[in-house]
């Protein structure tokens, strides 16, 4: 049974959509096992702007930046995307692409948080098992049971209709795990419903690009592709030892998820204190190039874990253990919370320079990010300085994920000591 996709004719993104289902009904068969929905709001910020300003419906709307070319685009409506505009694009370039009647909205994070809370209430009315991954996306466990035997696709349709009634739009992935549901929800946007029935996970994932796997960051993706791992099917075919060699201790978990195996439960987010990664070397590192390469690897893995956890942080910590077993921990706080490998690495390199002199033997190196933020705080990413930084990261790395708002708060946490990689 192959995955099913639903795409109604689009009248205008941000307005009501007409519904049309394929002749073969995805909800007609029994659902065996877990059922997880990933609900992803379509062009959320721009759609809220169109909801609040009906006169903007049908027009290209961008949030962030200015038509004079200052700043970077934080979000774009689907009408704006039709002109080639996307998030993290410089406002100067967007201004050249957009029509004269395009709307440039400054953004209202309090309003977006308010709408997000209303959407969350819809989810929690369906199931107590809701995990908000960000202000505009969530996971729901709707596994059929004796107490509630309803088919998960019926729940997904009802949620889509409820969001439609709010004047917004969402896309939903239905699968047996959070990983597959998240990937599915992005296959048919906007206003899509993609169902991956039980037993078809590996078939669905196999042809997709390896970079679509949550947790595969820019550096990991480059390393995998350079070794011929181009698709999720290629990743699924790796043995654990090879995966570990290529992308570190998290490799085997990526392989399992590429095979469609992900038993991670859907639970409300617990407050995270920090995300960190460290490595103890069998032989001390002394050369600057080797240390920077290791710092880059650890940073990429930390950022991949942050994206998987749905968090972003402001304080970057570097942990060093010298040849004489003296340990030093140094930190640097950035202006706004980030999960960008480029931004975290820049702060980590500055911190490393202040704490280590090339030639000094290093037995252990670690990178951590803390001072995590909640969605309302992270929504204040429309400041031009932060948008500019994110846009630069996008252009340099060509691999940043879309701007997303994260949950959590807390303080620095240091990884455990020991031979090999350690993460927290």
PDB file of N, CA and C in Angstrom, residues 173-242:
ATOM      1  N   UNK A 173       1.143  15.253   8.021  1.00  0.00           N
ATOM      2  CA  UNK A 173       1.690  13.946   7.707  1.00  0.00           C
ATOM      3  C   UNK A 173       1.174  12.946   8.720  1.00  0.00           C
ATOM      4  N   UNK A 174       0.756  11.778   8.253  1.00  0.00           N
ATOM      5  CA  UNK A 174       0.249  10.719   9.124  1.00  0.00           C
ATOM      6  C   UNK A 174       1.133   9.497   8.920  1.00  0.00           C
ATOM      7  N   UNK A 175       1.676   8.965  10.011  1.00  0.00           N
ATOM      8  CA  UNK A 175       2.582   7.825   9.907  1.00  0.00           C
ATOM      9  C   UNK A 175       2.639   7.105  11.250  1.00  0.00           C
ATOM     10  N   UNK A 176       3.496   6.114  11.342  1.00  0.00           N
ATOM     11  CA  UNK A 176       3.628   5.343  12.580  1.00  0.00           C
ATOM     12  C   UNK A 176       4.687   5.915  13.505  1.00  0.00           C
ATOM     13  N   UNK A 177       5.386   6.972  13.091  1.00  0.00           N
ATOM     14  CA  UNK A 177       6.413   7.577  13.940  1.00  0.00           C
ATOM     15  C   UNK A 177       6.490   9.066  13.665  1.00  0.00           C
ATOM     16  N   UNK A 178       7.079   9.790  14.621  1.00  0.00           N
ATOM     17  CA  UNK A 178       7.226  11.232  14.473  1.00  0.00           C
ATOM     18  C   UNK A 178       8.128  11.588  13.302  1.00  0.00           C
ATOM     19  N   UNK A 179       9.223  10.841  13.133  1.00  0.00           N
ATOM     20  CA  UNK A 179      10.160  11.139  12.046  1.00  0.00           C
ATOM     21  C   UNK A 179       9.484  11.048  10.687  1.00  0.00           C
ATOM     22  N   UNK A 180       8.792   9.938  10.430  1.00  0.00           N
ATOM     23  CA  UNK A 180       8.157   9.745   9.124  1.00  0.00           C
ATOM     24  C   UNK A 180       7.017  10.738   8.934  1.00  0.00           C
ATOM     25  N   UNK A 181       6.271  11.014   9.990  1.00  0.00           N
ATOM     26  CA  UNK A 181       5.166  11.977   9.876  1.00  0.00           C
ATOM     27  C   UNK A 181       5.687  13.366   9.524  1.00  0.00           C
ATOM     28  N   UNK A 182       6.809  13.771  10.131  1.00  0.00           N
ATOM     29  CA  UNK A 182       7.372  15.095   9.838  1.00  0.00           C
ATOM     30  C   UNK A 182       7.812  15.186   8.377  1.00  0.00           C
ATOM     31  N   UNK A 183       8.503  14.163   7.907  1.00  0.00           N
ATOM     32  CA  UNK A 183       8.945  14.177   6.510  1.00  0.00           C
ATOM     33  C   UNK A 183       7.739  14.179   5.579  1.00  0.00           C
ATOM     34  N   UNK A 184       6.704  13.411   5.936  1.00  0.00           N
ATOM     35  CA  UNK A 184       5.505  13.319   5.092  1.00  0.00           C
ATOM     36  C   UNK A 184       4.779  14.652   4.988  1.00  0.00           C
ATOM     37  N   UNK A 185       4.711  15.393   6.093  1.00  0.00           N
ATOM     38  CA  UNK A 185       3.934  16.643   6.077  1.00  0.00           C
ATOM     39  C   UNK A 185       4.507  17.659   5.104  1.00  0.00           C
ATOM     40  N   UNK A 186       5.772  17.518   4.763  1.00  0.00           N
ATOM     41  CA  UNK A 186       6.420  18.472   3.864  1.00  0.00           C
ATOM     42  C   UNK A 186       6.334  18.050   2.399  1.00  0.00           C
ATOM     43  N   UNK A 187       5.748  16.884   2.135  1.00  0.00           N
ATOM     44  CA  UNK A 187       5.729  16.369   0.765  1.00  0.00           C
ATOM     45  C   UNK A 187       4.614  16.973  -0.075  1.00  0.00           C
ATOM     46  N   UNK A 188       3.632  17.589   0.559  1.00  0.00           N
ATOM     47  CA  UNK A 188       2.472  18.065  -0.201  1.00  0.00           C
ATOM     48  C   UNK A 188       1.973  19.364   0.410  1.00  0.00           C
ATOM     49  N   UNK A 189       2.737  20.425   0.241  1.00  0.00           N
ATOM     50  CA  UNK A 189       2.382  21.726   0.793  1.00  0.00           C
ATOM     51  C   UNK A 189       2.059  22.698  -0.345  1.00  0.00           C
ATOM     52  N   UNK A 190       1.134  23.646  -0.130  1.00  0.00           N
ATOM     53  CA  UNK A 190       0.386  23.850   1.113  1.00  0.00           C
ATOM     54  C   UNK A 190      -0.882  23.023   1.156  1.00  0.00           C
ATOM     55  N   UNK A 191      -1.481  22.927   2.340  1.00  0.00           N
ATOM     56  CA  UNK A 191      -2.798  22.337   2.546  1.00  0.00           C
ATOM     57  C   UNK A 191      -2.836  20.887   2.099  1.00  0.00           C
ATOM     58  N   UNK A 192      -1.792  20.135   2.432  1.00  0.00           N
ATOM     59  CA  UNK A 192      -1.729  18.746   2.017  1.00  0.00           C
ATOM     60  C   UNK A 192      -1.991  17.772   3.147  1.00  0.00           C
ATOM     61  N   UNK A 193      -2.363  16.561   2.762  1.00  0.00           N
ATOM     62  CA  UNK A 193      -2.487  15.448   3.701  1.00  0.00           C
ATOM     63  C   UNK A 193      -1.783  14.261   3.087  1.00  0.00           C
ATOM     64  N   UNK A 194      -0.652  13.876   3.664  1.00  0.00           N
ATOM     65  CA  UNK A 194       0.132  12.758   3.154  1.00  0.00           C
ATOM     66  C   UNK A 194       0.136  11.654   4.191  1.00  0.00           C
ATOM     67  N   UNK A 195      -0.306  10.459   3.772  1.00  0.00           N
ATOM     68  CA  UNK A 195      -0.450   9.324   4.671  1.00  0.00           C
ATOM     69  C   UNK A 195       0.548   8.239   4.278  1.00  0.00           C
ATOM     70  N   UNK A 196       1.327   7.797   5.263  1.00  0.00           N
ATOM     71  CA  UNK A 196       2.257   6.689   5.057  1.00  0.00           C
ATOM     72  C   UNK A 196       1.726   5.518   5.883  1.00  0.00           C
ATOM     73  N   UNK A 197       0.993   4.601   5.265  1.00  0.00           N
ATOM     74  CA  UNK A 197       0.361   3.517   6.024  1.00  0.00           C
ATOM     75  C   UNK A 197       1.392   2.610   6.695  1.00  0.00           C
ATOM     76  N   UNK A 198       1.013   1.944   7.767  1.00  0.00           N
ATOM     77  CA  UNK A 198       1.932   1.020   8.451  1.00  0.00           C
ATOM     78  C   UNK A 198       2.505  -0.010   7.484  1.00  0.00           C
ATOM     79  N   UNK A 199       3.810  -0.199   7.573  1.00  0.00           N
ATOM     80  CA  UNK A 199       4.480  -1.178   6.724  1.00  0.00           C
ATOM     81  C   UNK A 199       5.065  -0.605   5.449  1.00  0.00           C
ATOM     82  N   UNK A 200       4.765   0.668   5.130  1.00  0.00           N
ATOM     83  CA  UNK A 200       5.274   1.274   3.896  1.00  0.00           C
ATOM     84  C   UNK A 200       6.333   2.334   4.159  1.00  0.00           C
ATOM     85  N   UNK A 201       6.791   2.442   5.422  1.00  0.00           N
ATOM     86  CA  UNK A 201       7.701   3.519   5.795  1.00  0.00           C
ATOM     87  C   UNK A 201       8.996   3.501   4.979  1.00  0.00           C
ATOM     88  N   UNK A 202       9.645   2.326   4.902  1.00  0.00           N
ATOM     89  CA  UNK A 202      10.927   2.241   4.199  1.00  0.00           C
ATOM     90  C   UNK A 202      10.764   2.573   2.717  1.00  0.00           C
ATOM     91  N   UNK A 203       9.666   2.105   2.129  1.00  0.00           N
ATOM     92  CA  UNK A 203       9.395   2.387   0.713  1.00  0.00           C
ATOM     93  C   UNK A 203       9.209   3.885   0.482  1.00  0.00           C
ATOM     94  N   UNK A 204       8.499   4.536   1.391  1.00  0.00           N
ATOM     95  CA  UNK A 204       8.261   5.972   1.283  1.00  0.00           C
ATOM     96  C   UNK A 204       9.561   6.765   1.416  1.00  0.00           C
ATOM     97  N   UNK A 205      10.399   6.386   2.377  1.00  0.00           N
ATOM     98  CA  UNK A 205      11.609   7.154   2.672  1.00  0.00           C
ATOM     99  C   UNK A 205      12.730   6.925   1.654  1.00  0.00           C
ATOM    100  N   UNK A 206      12.833   5.727   1.123  1.00  0.00           N
ATOM    101  CA  UNK A 206      14.009   5.316   0.354  1.00  0.00           C
ATOM    102  C   UNK A 206      14.460   6.295  -0.735  1.00  0.00           C
ATOM    103  N   UNK A 207      13.575   6.829  -1.574  1.00  0.00           N
ATOM    104  CA  UNK A 207      14.058   7.695  -2.670  1.00  0.00           C
ATOM    105  C   UNK A 207      14.354   9.134  -2.265  1.00  0.00           C
ATOM    106  N   UNK A 208      14.052   9.513  -1.032  1.00  0.00           N
ATOM    107  CA  UNK A 208      14.190  10.907  -0.632  1.00  0.00           C
ATOM    108  C   UNK A 208      15.639  11.264  -0.321  1.00  0.00           C
ATOM    109  N   UNK A 209      15.998  12.533  -0.531  1.00  0.00           N
ATOM    110  CA  UNK A 209      17.363  13.002  -0.287  1.00  0.00           C
ATOM    111  C   UNK A 209      17.727  12.842   1.182  1.00  0.00           C
ATOM    112  N   UNK A 210      18.969  12.461   1.443  1.00  0.00           N
ATOM    113  CA  UNK A 210      19.410  12.190   2.815  1.00  0.00           C
ATOM    114  C   UNK A 210      19.296  13.423   3.702  1.00  0.00           C
ATOM    115  N   UNK A 211      19.412  14.612   3.122  1.00  0.00           N
ATOM    116  CA  UNK A 211      19.323  15.833   3.899  1.00  0.00           C
ATOM    117  C   UNK A 211      17.939  16.118   4.458  1.00  0.00           C
ATOM    118  N   UNK A 212      16.914  15.359   4.012  1.00  0.00           N
ATOM    119  CA  UNK A 212      15.565  15.552   4.538  1.00  0.00           C
ATOM    120  C   UNK A 212      15.374  14.892   5.896  1.00  0.00           C
ATOM    121  N   UNK A 213      16.317  14.053   6.309  1.00  0.00           N
ATOM    122  CA  UNK A 213      16.194  13.399   7.613  1.00  0.00           C
ATOM    123  C   UNK A 213      16.456  14.396   8.735  1.00  0.00           C
ATOM    124  N   UNK A 214      15.491  14.603   9.635  1.00  0.00           N
ATOM    125  CA  UNK A 214      15.757  15.473  10.783  1.00  0.00           C
ATOM    126  C   UNK A 214      16.977  14.985  11.553  1.00  0.00           C
ATOM    127  N   UNK A 215      17.875  15.898  11.871  1.00  0.00           N
ATOM    128  CA  UNK A 215      19.094  15.528  12.573  1.00  0.00           C
ATOM    129  C   UNK A 215      20.313  15.431  11.679  1.00  0.00           C
ATOM    130  N   UNK A 216      20.119  15.450  10.363  1.00  0.00           N
ATOM    131  CA  UNK A 216      21.252  15.467   9.434  1.00  0.00           C
ATOM    132  C   UNK A 216      21.546  16.928   9.103  1.00  0.00           C
ATOM    133  N   UNK A 217      22.596  17.475   9.725  1.00  0.00           N
ATOM    134  CA  UNK A 217      22.973  18.858   9.487  1.00  0.00           C
ATOM    135  C   UNK A 217      23.834  19.010   8.255  1.00  0.00           C
ATOM    136  N   UNK A 218      24.287  20.234   8.014  1.00  0.00           N
ATOM    137  CA  UNK A 218      25.035  20.532   6.795  1.00  0.00           C
ATOM    138  C   UNK A 218      26.326  19.729   6.706  1.00  0.00           C
ATOM    139  N   UNK A 219      27.089  19.681   7.796  1.00  0.00           N
ATOM    140  CA  UNK A 219      28.365  18.967   7.763  1.00  0.00           C
ATOM    141  C   UNK A 219      28.138  17.476   7.619  1.00  0.00           C
ATOM    142  N   UNK A 220      27.173  16.923   8.366  1.00  0.00           N
ATOM    143  CA  UNK A 220      26.874  15.499   8.268  1.00  0.00           C
ATOM    144  C   UNK A 220      26.403  15.143   6.864  1.00  0.00           C
ATOM    145  N   UNK A 221      25.569  15.995   6.289  1.00  0.00           N
ATOM    146  CA  UNK A 221      25.077  15.734   4.944  1.00  0.00           C
ATOM    147  C   UNK A 221      26.226  15.727   3.940  1.00  0.00           C
ATOM    148  N   UNK A 222      27.128  16.684   4.067  1.00  0.00           N
ATOM    149  CA  UNK A 222      28.263  16.739   3.143  1.00  0.00           C
ATOM    150  C   UNK A 222      29.122  15.485   3.261  1.00  0.00           C
ATOM    151  N   UNK A 223      29.332  15.035   4.516  1.00  0.00           N
ATOM    152  CA  UNK A 223      30.149  13.849   4.721  1.00  0.00           C
ATOM    153  C   UNK A 223      29.469  12.604   4.150  1.00  0.00           C
ATOM    154  N   UNK A 224      28.156  12.492   4.365  1.00  0.00           N
ATOM    155  CA  UNK A 224      27.422  11.340   3.848  1.00  0.00           C
ATOM    156  C   UNK A 224      27.429  11.315   2.322  1.00  0.00           C
ATOM    157  N   UNK A 225      27.135  12.463   1.721  1.00  0.00           N
ATOM    158  CA  UNK A 225      27.082  12.535   0.260  1.00  0.00           C
ATOM    159  C   UNK A 225      28.446  12.225  -0.350  1.00  0.00           C
ATOM    160  N   UNK A 226      29.512  12.692   0.294  1.00  0.00           N
ATOM    161  CA  UNK A 226      30.857  12.432  -0.229  1.00  0.00           C
ATOM    162  C   UNK A 226      31.206  10.952  -0.197  1.00  0.00           C
ATOM    163  N   UNK A 227      30.504  10.182   0.613  1.00  0.00           N
ATOM    164  CA  UNK A 227      30.715   8.733   0.682  1.00  0.00           C
ATOM    165  C   UNK A 227      29.607   7.972  -0.045  1.00  0.00           C
ATOM    166  N   UNK A 228      28.892   8.663  -0.917  1.00  0.00           N
ATOM    167  CA  UNK A 228      27.893   8.001  -1.750  1.00  0.00           C
ATOM    168  C   UNK A 228      26.553   7.769  -1.103  1.00  0.00           C
ATOM    169  N   UNK A 229      26.319   8.348   0.060  1.00  0.00           N
ATOM    170  CA  UNK A 229      25.024   8.192   0.735  1.00  0.00           C
ATOM    171  C   UNK A 229      24.154   9.375   0.324  1.00  0.00           C
ATOM    172  N   UNK A 230      23.416   9.211  -0.752  1.00  0.00           N
ATOM    173  CA  UNK A 230      22.660  10.309  -1.344  1.00  0.00           C
ATOM    174  C   UNK A 230      21.206  10.334  -0.911  1.00  0.00           C
ATOM    175  N   UNK A 231      20.636   9.162  -0.643  1.00  0.00           N
ATOM    176  CA  UNK A 231      19.216   9.067  -0.312  1.00  0.00           C
ATOM    177  C   UNK A 231      19.028   8.424   1.059  1.00  0.00           C
ATOM    178  N   UNK A 232      17.809   8.519   1.556  1.00  0.00           N
ATOM    179  CA  UNK A 232      17.509   7.853   2.823  1.00  0.00           C
ATOM    180  C   UNK A 232      17.589   6.340   2.677  1.00  0.00           C
ATOM    181  N   UNK A 233      17.353   5.839   1.476  1.00  0.00           N
ATOM    182  CA  UNK A 233      17.546   4.411   1.230  1.00  0.00           C
ATOM    183  C   UNK A 233      19.008   4.022   1.377  1.00  0.00           C
ATOM    184  N   UNK A 234      19.905   4.880   0.875  1.00  0.00           N
ATOM    185  CA  UNK A 234      21.347   4.631   1.047  1.00  0.00           C
ATOM    186  C   UNK A 234      21.712   4.649   2.525  1.00  0.00           C
ATOM    187  N   UNK A 235      21.143   5.598   3.268  1.00  0.00           N
ATOM    188  CA  UNK A 235      21.424   5.689   4.698  1.00  0.00           C
ATOM    189  C   UNK A 235      20.910   4.450   5.423  1.00  0.00           C
ATOM    190  N   UNK A 236      19.730   3.985   5.052  1.00  0.00           N
ATOM    191  CA  UNK A 236      19.139   2.814   5.697  1.00  0.00           C
ATOM    192  C   UNK A 236      19.971   1.549   5.465  1.00  0.00           C
ATOM    193  N   UNK A 237      20.735   1.534   4.376  1.00  0.00           N
ATOM    194  CA  UNK A 237      21.525   0.351   4.042  1.00  0.00           C
ATOM    195  C   UNK A 237      22.851   0.272   4.792  1.00  0.00           C
ATOM    196  N   UNK A 238      23.238   1.342   5.496  1.00  0.00           N
ATOM    197  CA  UNK A 238      24.517   1.343   6.210  1.00  0.00           C
ATOM    198  C   UNK A 238      24.465   0.447   7.439  1.00  0.00           C
ATOM    199  N   UNK A 239      25.604  -0.147   7.769  1.00  0.00           N
ATOM    200  CA  UNK A 239      25.684  -0.837   9.058  1.00  0.00           C
ATOM    201  C   UNK A 239      26.037   0.192  10.126  1.00  0.00           C
ATOM    202  N   UNK A 240      25.839  -0.185  11.378  1.00  0.00           N
ATOM    203  CA  UNK A 240      26.024   0.767  12.466  1.00  0.00           C
ATOM    204  C   UNK A 240      27.446   1.295  12.535  1.00  0.00           C
ATOM    205  N   UNK A 241      28.422   0.433  12.306  1.00  0.00           N
ATOM    206  CA  UNK A 241      29.827   0.855  12.414  1.00  0.00           C
ATOM    207  C   UNK A 241      30.150   1.921  11.374  1.00  0.00           C
ATOM    208  N   UNK A 242      29.681   1.723  10.137  1.00  0.00           N
ATOM    209  CA  UNK A 242      29.945   2.699   9.077  1.00  0.00           C
ATOM    210  C   UNK A 242      29.245   4.016   9.371  1.00  0.00           C
TER     211      UNK A 242
END
